[in-house]
């Protein structure tokens, strides 16, 4: 392949013309330029980072065919639909097509009608297909979800190993490997297995500023807690991850009973049911998908507004990837983990059964890291990023429960109380432990000492002989952990010098101890209160026929949640936005595609903010490309004009 001099290409006009965007996301432009220059590239971008565009844009610029290798047959149609909705000729070939459907596509490929072809890896080495590739003037092989090639990753697909054969057959065609999986080992393995030639490795920040992270105590009836969360977000769609298959089904049933459109998804479901449930979610027919971790890879629904974990994930990497599915469009997204010690115990119990000692150790380490995250008093974002060896440049991210005001939970505000005695007990316990052992411990162990637990660690370190052992029995472990977090925020405690998360008393803390200074603490929401509240809400939910009062309450709850501007938020005329959303859904249904293939929420929020009523104004809207302007501009402008006629005084801002 000749390295055509596209490096000087003016890419921005093309970005607007084909995708409707006016600026690149971080690293997109660099990756595209490198690829246009004919080099192998390796793109490690987080979910929502805009990987697809990295090969789609070059595909349009360069002559020839871009072949996209993707493991997910179910999603190829979606990607192709999205390209076609922007007027780009793209197609896919996989086992879901009948012979009669493949034939015209193969003919089209022979005639050079397509810019992009999506295929599953197993097809690559079929002799007929290889012959086809030789005829089709391939200009780039883009390997999506490239971590599937690595045994060290979590989605290893043996078929991916065959991809390297393409290197021998097509030595002149550049490769582009794309993934959101960040571990160093997997990264190195991808480069090696794909035989990439001195690829420039582009690694974007893994910070997702538009996502808010929270951890909440898990009650026995976590379904009621989830229900409460979902009800407070009546228009938004989300994913709820459950530990076991049967939980996904019972949770979906519980949500349905309350009138929430929800469906389960897990690997044990019949393939057709699974595909249908996923499709309904993508098409906004179903608001909530209750799933095991089998759901998600490659789901490119951009408007997932929340990801809730009803059970403890096995490791931080998995948690990060799963939460990453929220807010791909850049609008605010919420990530909530319901955590209980019981979940930890359960997983611990299962892990302990592993016969291979090395595997056992890895699994345990990963679980402990996950628990550290759940119990951490530090910024959750910083904790997540640290896992990927990335440092957050500032202390307070302003987007996690530990950085946001202490009184704010996902359910609203909480009261405070005179916590002097509790604080005294806690601070002196931290002090005594360090004095006795010479090292610090984390909030979780501290809470065990205060509540007089008799754990292996306590015995090993002799902490049962401390004067503070068991002096906090009246409170739960979760409460002590919450107090510890709060005392960190108040400056009485801080992280110790140890490598892992430990606590130490600050000089201010020591002064407060000595002077018995009065300290206000937030009344913690214990698991029991959480459960009681959730039960109450579930009961009222059953009784209610969504009367006016309920609606008002829901609205005020919603307002409380959104009182502060959130990263990525686009304020707009909500009434118009709803109208546009409905129109978009109708247009999408007519074409048998998900709404976002036509316009994403970001585009429609811009429309409902700027009220474009002329073609020129409409063309300037985010996400409006040339093709969509012609195809949909008219109907959208009409609705906006109509809206302005009926609501002449409605103007945003
Ligand atoms: P990834 O595969 O990395 O998770 P996608 O390719 O699915 O991400 O892109 C996520 C979303 O971001 C899509 O809705 C896409 O249209 C949008 N997007 C991609 N690039 C840009 C850009 N430069 N400006 C605005 N939106 C973008
Ligand atoms: Zn934070």
XYZ file of C-alpha atoms and ligand atoms in Angstrom:
681
model
C 0.000 0.000 0.000
C 1.345 3.373 -0.928
C 1.334 5.869 1.890
C -0.869 8.435 0.243
C -0.233 11.924 1.415
C -3.374 12.366 3.422
C -1.527 13.681 6.399
C -2.327 17.167 5.293
C -5.977 16.374 4.772
C -8.370 18.884 6.215
C -10.253 16.450 8.387
C -12.665 18.764 10.179
C -14.879 19.480 7.170
C -15.136 15.737 6.591
C -16.019 15.185 10.232
C -18.912 17.590 9.883
C -19.969 16.338 6.482
C -20.194 12.657 7.401
C -20.752 12.668 11.159
C -22.068 16.112 11.927
C -19.442 16.839 14.595
C -17.289 19.918 14.789
C -14.395 18.654 16.881
C -12.534 15.439 17.514
C -12.526 13.555 20.774
C -9.066 13.162 22.336
C -6.628 11.252 20.098
C -9.120 10.579 17.322
C -7.436 12.976 14.965
C -3.939 11.640 15.664
C -5.076 8.067 15.143
C -6.830 8.961 11.913
C -3.858 10.855 10.517
C -1.504 8.015 11.344
C -3.774 5.524 9.722
C -4.191 7.659 6.632
C -0.435 7.740 6.357
C -0.532 3.951 6.034
C 0.863 3.072 9.454
C -0.265 0.375 11.849
C -2.021 1.939 14.813
C -3.111 0.815 18.205
C -5.939 2.746 19.813
C -6.745 2.288 23.455
C -9.703 4.515 24.172
C -12.220 4.091 26.966
C -15.766 3.123 26.161
C -17.471 6.142 24.700
C -14.128 7.493 23.526
C -15.261 7.258 19.910
C -13.284 4.324 18.559
C -15.500 3.603 15.545
C -14.884 6.981 14.040
C -11.142 6.255 13.993
C -11.602 3.767 11.172
C -14.839 5.063 9.686
C -13.467 8.439 8.723
C -10.337 7.078 6.981
C -12.579 4.559 5.218
C -14.408 7.451 3.590
C -11.290 9.349 2.638
C -9.283 6.535 1.170
C -10.035 4.571 -1.976
C -10.747 0.901 -1.438
C -12.487 -1.113 1.242
C -12.043 -0.970 5.005
C -12.639 -4.367 6.586
C -13.805 -4.202 10.200
C -13.375 -7.377 12.197
C -15.734 -7.562 15.118
C -16.681 -10.435 17.410
C -20.277 -9.408 17.823
C -22.517 -10.566 15.076
C -25.605 -9.140 16.740
C -24.193 -5.632 16.584
C -22.862 -5.475 13.060
C -26.261 -4.629 11.713
C -26.456 -1.709 14.091
C -23.141 -0.267 13.029
C -23.992 -0.706 9.390
C -27.410 0.892 9.906
C -25.722 3.837 11.572
C -23.321 4.275 8.668
C -26.109 3.980 6.152
C -28.145 6.589 8.038
C -25.286 8.968 7.296
C -25.272 8.002 3.657
C -22.173 5.830 3.807
C -22.248 2.592 1.871
C -21.437 -0.115 4.380
C -22.416 -3.740 4.725
C -21.769 -6.827 6.805
C -21.346 -10.528 6.217
C -21.942 -13.084 8.926
C -23.689 -16.312 9.699
C -26.972 -14.556 10.462
C -27.530 -13.965 6.740
C -29.195 -16.454 4.461
C -27.304 -17.304 1.267
C -29.809 -15.249 -0.677
C -28.976 -12.197 1.432
C -25.218 -12.609 1.117
C -25.150 -12.881 -2.643
C -26.094 -9.305 -3.531
C -23.629 -8.061 -0.947
C -20.823 -10.112 -2.434
C -21.738 -8.751 -5.832
C -21.677 -5.239 -4.430
C -18.216 -5.880 -3.006
C -17.012 -7.102 -6.384
C -18.373 -3.922 -7.924
C -16.596 -1.751 -5.375
C -19.873 -0.357 -4.035
C -18.923 -0.373 -0.366
C -16.520 1.637 1.737
C -16.872 -0.531 4.845
C -17.364 -4.242 5.392
C -17.991 -5.717 8.853
C -17.132 -9.374 9.338
C -16.772 -11.899 12.123
C -13.275 -13.392 12.494
C -14.341 -16.944 11.705
C -15.167 -15.935 8.164
C -11.736 -14.562 7.399
C -9.998 -17.743 6.493
C -12.701 -19.336 4.397
C -10.969 -19.809 1.014
C -13.756 -18.104 -0.944
C -13.699 -15.161 1.361
C -9.940 -14.755 1.182
C -10.187 -14.762 -2.604
C -12.840 -12.097 -2.321
C -10.648 -9.950 -0.102
C -7.903 -10.155 -2.703
C -10.247 -8.702 -5.305
C -11.807 -6.005 -3.155
C -8.877 -3.658 -2.836
C -8.658 -3.676 0.938
C -7.108 -0.490 2.289
C -7.332 -1.162 6.031
C -8.093 -3.974 8.455
C -9.644 -2.547 11.600
C -9.704 -5.016 14.469
C -12.376 -3.947 16.908
C -12.410 -5.321 20.471
C -8.826 -6.345 19.799
C -8.371 -7.653 23.357
C -10.353 -10.716 22.257
C -7.099 -11.960 20.778
C -5.460 -12.229 24.173
C -5.823 -15.098 26.556
C -5.037 -12.669 29.348
C -8.106 -10.617 28.597
C -11.572 -11.408 29.796
C -13.131 -12.069 26.392
C -10.687 -14.372 24.699
C -11.949 -15.623 21.330
C -9.748 -18.258 19.707
C -10.950 -17.213 16.233
C -9.199 -13.901 16.744
C -5.861 -15.686 16.534
C -6.502 -16.296 12.841
C -6.371 -12.611 12.099
C -2.580 -12.624 11.992
C -2.766 -14.825 8.905
C -4.092 -11.773 7.074
C -0.767 -10.142 7.696
C 0.932 -12.790 5.570
C -1.664 -12.730 2.836
C -1.899 -8.918 2.733
C 1.520 -7.672 3.818
C 0.903 -4.194 2.430
C -2.405 -3.449 4.154
C -2.178 -1.549 7.452
C -3.880 -2.752 10.624
C -5.680 -0.715 13.223
C -6.291 -2.425 16.567
C -8.905 -0.920 18.875
C -9.820 -1.785 22.425
C -11.006 -0.350 25.715
C -9.201 -2.963 27.765
C -6.233 -1.423 29.364
C -4.041 -3.858 31.210
C -0.438 -3.742 30.139
C -0.213 -7.461 29.588
C -3.194 -7.542 27.234
C -1.898 -4.519 25.389
C 1.481 -6.123 24.739
C -0.197 -9.353 23.734
C -2.378 -7.608 21.153
C 0.626 -6.009 19.496
C 2.444 -9.323 19.421
C -0.417 -11.538 18.287
C -1.527 -9.202 15.535
C 2.051 -8.799 14.315
C 1.624 -5.036 14.366
C 4.575 -3.212 12.825
C 5.971 -0.500 15.082
C 2.524 0.768 15.801
C 2.132 4.058 17.505
C 0.177 3.272 20.655
C -2.445 5.845 21.428
C -3.682 5.610 24.981
C -6.381 8.009 26.056
C -7.209 8.972 29.595
C -9.594 6.560 31.236
C -11.324 9.282 33.144
C -14.992 9.611 32.261
C -15.828 13.023 33.670
C -19.532 12.782 32.855
C -19.999 9.709 35.036
C -20.845 9.995 38.719
C -19.746 7.110 40.951
C -21.546 6.124 44.114
C -21.562 3.221 46.533
C -24.513 2.596 48.788
C -25.134 0.034 51.542
C -27.031 -2.916 50.174
C -30.139 -3.967 52.027
C -31.498 -7.495 52.148
C -34.124 -6.513 49.662
C -31.881 -4.914 47.080
C -34.643 -5.178 44.499
C -36.626 -2.589 46.408
C -33.594 -0.329 46.403
C -33.160 -0.725 42.668
C -36.839 -0.053 42.132
C -36.569 3.162 44.072
C -33.590 4.261 42.042
C -35.280 3.450 38.743
C -38.533 5.152 39.721
C -36.695 8.365 40.472
C -35.495 8.377 36.855
C -38.727 7.784 34.994
C -37.541 8.638 31.518
C -34.074 7.233 31.504
C -32.750 3.889 30.459
C -30.162 1.889 32.300
C -28.508 -1.421 32.968
C -28.744 -3.245 36.281
C -26.090 -5.897 36.706
C -26.975 -8.850 38.898
C -24.772 -11.649 40.143
C -26.885 -14.607 39.191
C -29.067 -15.451 36.238
C -32.141 -16.006 38.337
C -31.682 -12.591 39.949
C -31.902 -10.907 36.561
C -35.254 -12.575 35.981
C -36.726 -11.916 39.398
C -35.554 -8.305 39.361
C -37.019 -7.688 35.912
C -40.292 -9.232 37.095
C -40.304 -7.022 40.187
C -39.730 -3.909 38.105
C -42.432 -4.943 35.659
C -44.908 -5.375 38.517
C -44.325 -1.760 39.287
C -44.925 -0.718 35.710
C -41.290 -0.278 34.724
C -40.485 -1.715 31.312
C -37.706 -4.141 32.163
C -36.348 -7.375 30.721
C -33.703 -9.879 31.764
C -30.576 -10.839 29.856
C -28.226 -13.710 30.581
C -26.359 -16.429 28.754
C -28.849 -19.093 29.811
C -31.732 -17.538 27.919
C -32.718 -18.920 24.582
C -30.624 -17.191 21.908
C -33.672 -15.734 20.197
C -35.079 -14.352 23.456
C -31.715 -12.897 24.348
C -31.382 -11.197 20.977
C -34.920 -9.856 21.201
C -34.449 -8.459 24.705
C -31.256 -6.730 23.662
C -32.884 -5.325 20.564
C -35.840 -3.989 22.587
C -33.410 -2.225 24.889
C -31.445 -0.723 22.018
C -34.665 0.504 20.465
C -35.918 2.132 23.661
C -38.877 -0.241 23.866
C -37.530 -1.381 27.182
C -36.099 1.016 29.689
C -34.139 -1.237 31.996
C -32.175 -4.348 31.220
C -31.435 -6.599 34.194
C -28.395 -8.555 33.169
C -25.474 -10.689 34.138
C -22.092 -9.588 32.885
C -22.840 -11.540 29.708
C -24.503 -8.326 28.573
C -22.634 -5.387 27.306
C -19.532 -5.859 25.239
C -20.042 -3.874 22.094
C -23.433 -2.540 23.124
C -23.121 0.871 21.586
C -26.348 2.390 22.837
C -25.144 5.890 23.593
C -27.970 6.976 25.900
C -27.633 4.497 28.746
C -28.038 6.934 31.636
C -27.144 4.670 34.552
C -25.443 1.410 35.398
C -26.389 -0.101 38.731
C -24.599 -3.053 40.276
C -26.939 -4.950 42.549
C -24.082 -7.258 43.527
C -20.345 -6.988 44.015
C -18.313 -7.271 40.794
C -15.394 -9.712 40.828
C -12.764 -7.157 39.922
C -12.167 -3.485 39.333
C -11.462 -3.874 35.633
C -14.841 -5.536 35.096
C -16.542 -2.856 37.169
C -14.906 -0.106 35.177
C -15.898 -1.667 31.851
C -19.477 -2.242 32.966
C -19.977 1.246 34.360
C -18.350 2.587 31.205
C -21.482 1.682 29.300
C -23.254 4.647 30.872
C -23.095 8.038 29.206
C -21.287 7.176 25.993
C -22.901 10.179 24.374
C -21.158 12.469 26.841
C -24.341 13.435 28.690
C -24.326 12.755 32.438
C -24.389 9.145 33.572
C -24.679 7.560 36.999
C -22.907 4.497 38.352
C -24.179 3.026 41.586
C -22.850 0.011 43.418
C -24.887 -1.601 46.176
C -22.355 -3.124 48.503
C -22.754 -5.488 51.408
C -20.365 -7.658 53.312
C -22.601 -10.577 52.591
C -21.751 -10.302 48.919
C -18.113 -10.290 49.789
C -18.526 -13.379 51.977
C -20.364 -15.191 49.239
C -17.738 -14.503 46.639
C -14.981 -15.312 49.063
C -16.627 -18.646 49.712
C -16.713 -19.485 46.008
C -13.216 -18.297 45.311
C -11.863 -20.375 48.149
C -12.969 -23.479 46.291
C -10.573 -22.837 43.431
C -8.108 -25.738 43.368
C -5.241 -23.891 41.685
C -3.400 -21.842 44.333
C -2.209 -19.250 41.856
C -5.652 -18.709 40.412
C -7.027 -18.528 43.926
C -4.566 -15.825 44.876
C -5.294 -13.739 41.782
C -9.040 -13.974 42.333
C -8.682 -13.045 45.996
C -6.445 -10.078 45.254
C -8.917 -8.846 42.703
C -11.806 -9.224 45.106
C -9.957 -7.328 47.825
C -9.231 -4.516 45.386
C -12.922 -4.351 44.621
C -13.783 -4.214 48.311
C -11.189 -1.503 48.833
C -12.948 0.500 46.166
C -16.345 -0.056 47.762
C -15.122 0.915 51.200
C -12.778 3.655 50.198
C -13.048 7.075 51.718
C -11.013 8.520 48.875
C -12.216 9.778 45.560
C -13.716 6.815 43.724
C -12.652 8.132 40.351
C -9.078 8.414 41.573
C -9.282 4.831 42.843
C -10.544 3.548 39.506
C -7.938 5.454 37.538
C -5.161 4.297 39.809
C -6.054 0.785 38.777
C -5.049 1.787 35.249
C -1.920 3.552 36.516
C -3.428 6.931 35.863
C -3.303 9.764 38.377
C -6.167 12.188 38.663
C -4.650 15.661 38.450
C -6.793 17.084 41.258
C -7.929 15.852 44.676
C -11.637 16.382 44.404
C -13.309 15.054 41.292
C -16.671 16.609 42.179
C -18.358 13.563 40.708
C -18.347 10.761 43.273
C -20.081 10.295 46.589
C -16.844 10.827 48.497
C -16.076 14.112 46.764
C -19.588 15.482 46.570
C -21.144 16.990 49.661
C -21.255 14.349 52.363
C -24.959 14.707 52.829
C -25.808 13.840 49.313
C -26.664 10.309 48.405
C -28.365 9.078 45.310
C -31.642 9.469 47.128
C -31.348 13.016 48.386
C -30.046 14.541 51.593
C -29.462 13.143 55.059
C -29.498 14.679 58.509
C -26.564 15.213 60.840
C -26.166 14.432 64.545
C -23.712 15.086 67.348
C -21.143 12.472 66.526
C -18.543 13.491 69.086
C -18.528 10.217 70.988
C -18.456 8.110 67.852
C -15.649 10.244 66.452
C -13.678 9.922 69.689
C -13.975 6.174 69.682
C -12.983 5.939 66.073
C -10.043 8.312 66.202
C -8.605 6.684 69.281
C -8.978 3.260 67.708
C -7.029 4.385 64.643
C -4.398 5.796 66.952
C -4.118 2.669 69.120
C -3.842 0.318 66.169
C -0.953 2.251 64.699
C 0.674 2.494 68.107
C 0.415 -1.232 68.666
C 1.190 -2.598 65.214
C 3.377 0.092 63.740
C 1.257 0.238 60.636
C -2.164 1.515 59.731
C -5.279 -0.319 58.637
C -8.174 0.500 56.343
C -11.685 1.517 57.311
C -12.960 -1.984 56.989
C -10.550 -3.563 59.475
C -11.002 -0.613 61.775
C -14.747 -1.206 61.809
C -14.127 -4.851 62.640
C -12.014 -3.899 65.631
C -14.580 -1.376 66.848
C -17.425 -3.849 66.549
C -15.406 -6.601 68.197
C -15.248 -8.979 65.265
C -13.029 -12.026 65.628
C -11.372 -12.270 62.260
C -8.189 -13.972 61.203
C -6.467 -10.620 60.770
C -7.541 -9.375 64.183
C -6.105 -12.481 65.779
C -2.951 -12.370 63.702
C -2.263 -8.807 64.727
C -3.512 -9.164 68.276
C -6.026 -6.373 67.885
C -8.489 -8.054 70.228
C -6.282 -6.900 73.077
C -6.666 -3.210 72.250
C -8.624 -1.076 74.697
C -10.778 0.079 71.815
C -11.648 -3.460 70.728
C -15.410 -3.870 70.694
C -16.225 -0.387 72.020
C -18.483 0.308 69.045
C -20.675 -2.775 69.125
C -23.879 -0.784 69.098
C -23.245 0.388 65.591
C -22.911 -1.629 62.431
C -19.680 -2.054 60.530
C -21.114 -0.066 57.640
C -21.808 2.855 59.967
C -18.258 2.871 61.255
C -16.926 2.743 57.736
C -19.130 5.686 56.794
C -17.919 7.665 59.843
C -14.324 6.930 58.945
C -14.918 8.282 55.456
C -16.512 11.363 56.869
C -13.701 12.011 59.332
C -11.314 11.876 56.395
C -13.361 14.488 54.617
C -13.474 16.613 57.742
C -9.684 16.462 57.981
C -9.397 14.465 61.228
C -8.101 11.404 59.442
C -6.015 10.939 56.338
C -4.545 8.192 54.273
C -1.441 6.667 55.812
C 1.896 6.277 54.077
C 1.309 2.570 53.399
C 0.882 1.449 49.813
C -2.657 0.243 50.313
C -5.589 2.192 51.742
C -4.883 2.861 55.411
C -5.829 5.570 57.870
C -3.934 7.769 60.252
C -4.978 10.527 62.623
C -4.022 14.023 61.460
C -2.642 16.646 63.873
C -6.084 18.216 63.775
C -7.593 14.884 64.716
C -5.219 14.554 67.627
C -6.115 18.049 68.802
C -9.816 17.219 68.542
C -9.278 14.052 70.561
C -7.364 15.885 73.267
C -9.865 18.734 73.518
C -12.927 16.489 73.114
C -14.023 18.850 70.382
C -17.628 18.462 69.304
C -17.989 16.900 65.859
C -21.097 16.767 63.692
C -21.487 13.656 61.596
C -23.957 12.650 58.941
C -26.476 10.160 60.203
C -25.503 7.125 58.220
C -28.014 5.229 56.259
C -27.600 1.799 57.710
C -28.579 -1.195 55.679
C -31.701 -1.533 57.832
C -32.905 1.990 57.238
C -32.056 1.646 53.595
C -34.126 -1.492 53.511
C -36.992 0.020 55.462
C -37.114 2.983 53.165
C -36.936 0.815 50.109
C -39.722 -1.412 51.400
C -41.896 1.537 52.201
C -41.391 2.909 48.767
C -42.141 -0.446 47.183
C -45.372 -0.693 49.145
C -46.525 2.753 48.215
C -45.503 1.988 44.681
C -47.812 -0.948 44.575
C -50.717 0.969 45.988
C -50.337 4.033 43.962
C -51.902 4.669 40.603
C -49.316 7.318 39.955
C -51.464 10.046 41.428
C -50.630 13.678 41.213
C -48.918 13.760 44.559
C -46.584 10.941 43.634
C -45.729 12.651 40.445
C -44.944 15.877 42.239
C -42.727 13.977 44.638
C -40.927 12.259 41.814
C -40.363 15.566 40.125
C -38.980 17.177 43.236
C -36.750 14.186 43.779
C -35.536 14.510 40.249
C -34.928 18.208 40.741
C -32.967 17.546 43.914
C -30.798 15.158 41.996
C -30.137 17.518 39.203
C -29.917 20.727 41.190
C -26.229 21.063 40.539
C -25.068 21.272 36.941
C -23.459 18.014 36.046
C -20.561 17.411 33.718
C -21.888 16.913 30.236
C -25.317 18.288 31.010
C -27.058 20.209 28.221
C -29.965 22.229 29.480
C -32.765 22.597 27.004
C -36.483 22.985 26.517
C -37.622 19.656 27.911
C -41.064 19.802 26.294
C -39.595 20.276 22.850
C -36.939 17.682 23.531
C -39.639 15.128 24.288
C -41.421 15.943 21.047
C -38.230 15.552 19.062
C -37.460 12.311 20.809
C -40.843 10.924 19.851
C -40.436 12.020 16.255
C -37.023 10.421 16.105
C -38.370 7.163 17.480
C -41.135 7.100 14.862
C -38.668 7.693 12.058
C -36.382 5.033 13.483
C -39.192 2.502 13.866
C -40.196 3.029 10.237
C -36.675 2.164 9.225
C -36.251 -0.681 11.691
C -33.281 0.912 13.464
C -32.669 2.265 16.977
C -33.409 5.960 17.513
C -29.813 6.958 18.082
C -28.948 5.853 14.575
C -30.953 8.866 13.392
C -30.149 11.433 16.077
C -28.652 11.033 19.516
C -29.964 12.813 22.605
C -27.098 15.293 22.377
C -28.233 16.439 18.929
C -31.845 16.724 20.019
C -30.897 18.617 23.159
C -29.050 21.094 20.983
C -32.127 21.423 18.782
C -34.332 21.959 21.836
C -31.947 24.650 23.013
C -31.252 26.495 19.781
C -34.665 26.111 18.053
C -33.245 25.878 14.514
C -35.942 26.830 11.998
C -33.924 27.176 8.817
C -31.834 24.691 6.923
C -28.688 26.647 7.672
C -29.444 26.728 11.387
C -30.295 23.062 11.413
C -27.102 22.185 9.565
C -25.075 23.750 12.370
C -26.541 21.419 15.005
C -24.193 18.893 16.597
C -24.525 15.516 14.873
C -26.307 16.818 11.781
C -24.291 15.624 8.813
C -24.947 16.399 5.196
C -26.990 13.293 4.577
C -29.133 13.628 7.690
C -29.743 17.279 6.896
C -31.292 16.288 3.581
C -33.071 13.264 4.890
C -34.494 14.532 8.176
C -33.934 18.305 8.316
C -37.371 19.067 6.884
C -39.454 17.076 9.376
C -37.502 18.228 12.366
C -37.666 21.886 11.368
C -41.388 21.507 10.841
C -41.912 20.133 14.365
C -39.791 22.900 15.855
C -41.728 25.581 13.981
C -45.023 24.037 15.011
C -43.869 23.980 18.596
C -42.909 27.641 18.458
C -46.331 28.517 17.026
C -48.130 26.840 19.897
C -45.627 28.081 22.457
C -44.695 31.513 21.103
C -43.176 32.618 24.380
C -41.225 29.489 24.890
C -37.665 30.285 24.531
C -34.892 28.544 26.246
C -32.807 30.581 28.758
P -16.529 3.508 21.647
O -16.640 2.394 20.638
O -15.145 4.018 21.797
O -17.161 3.177 22.938
P -18.248 4.887 19.873
O -17.452 4.780 18.647
O -19.428 3.995 20.017
O -17.316 4.733 21.123
O -18.690 6.398 20.089
C -19.436 6.770 21.215
C -20.354 7.908 20.865
O -19.613 9.095 20.651
C -21.134 7.675 19.591
O -22.462 8.072 19.822
C -20.417 8.535 18.580
O -21.274 8.956 17.551
C -19.948 9.706 19.420
N -18.760 10.377 18.891
C -17.657 9.814 18.362
N -16.768 10.749 17.988
C -17.307 11.952 18.294
C -16.876 13.311 18.154
N -15.695 13.626 17.625
N -17.708 14.277 18.579
C -18.896 13.969 19.111
N -19.370 12.721 19.276
C -18.586 11.716 18.874
Zn -14.222 11.849 43.513
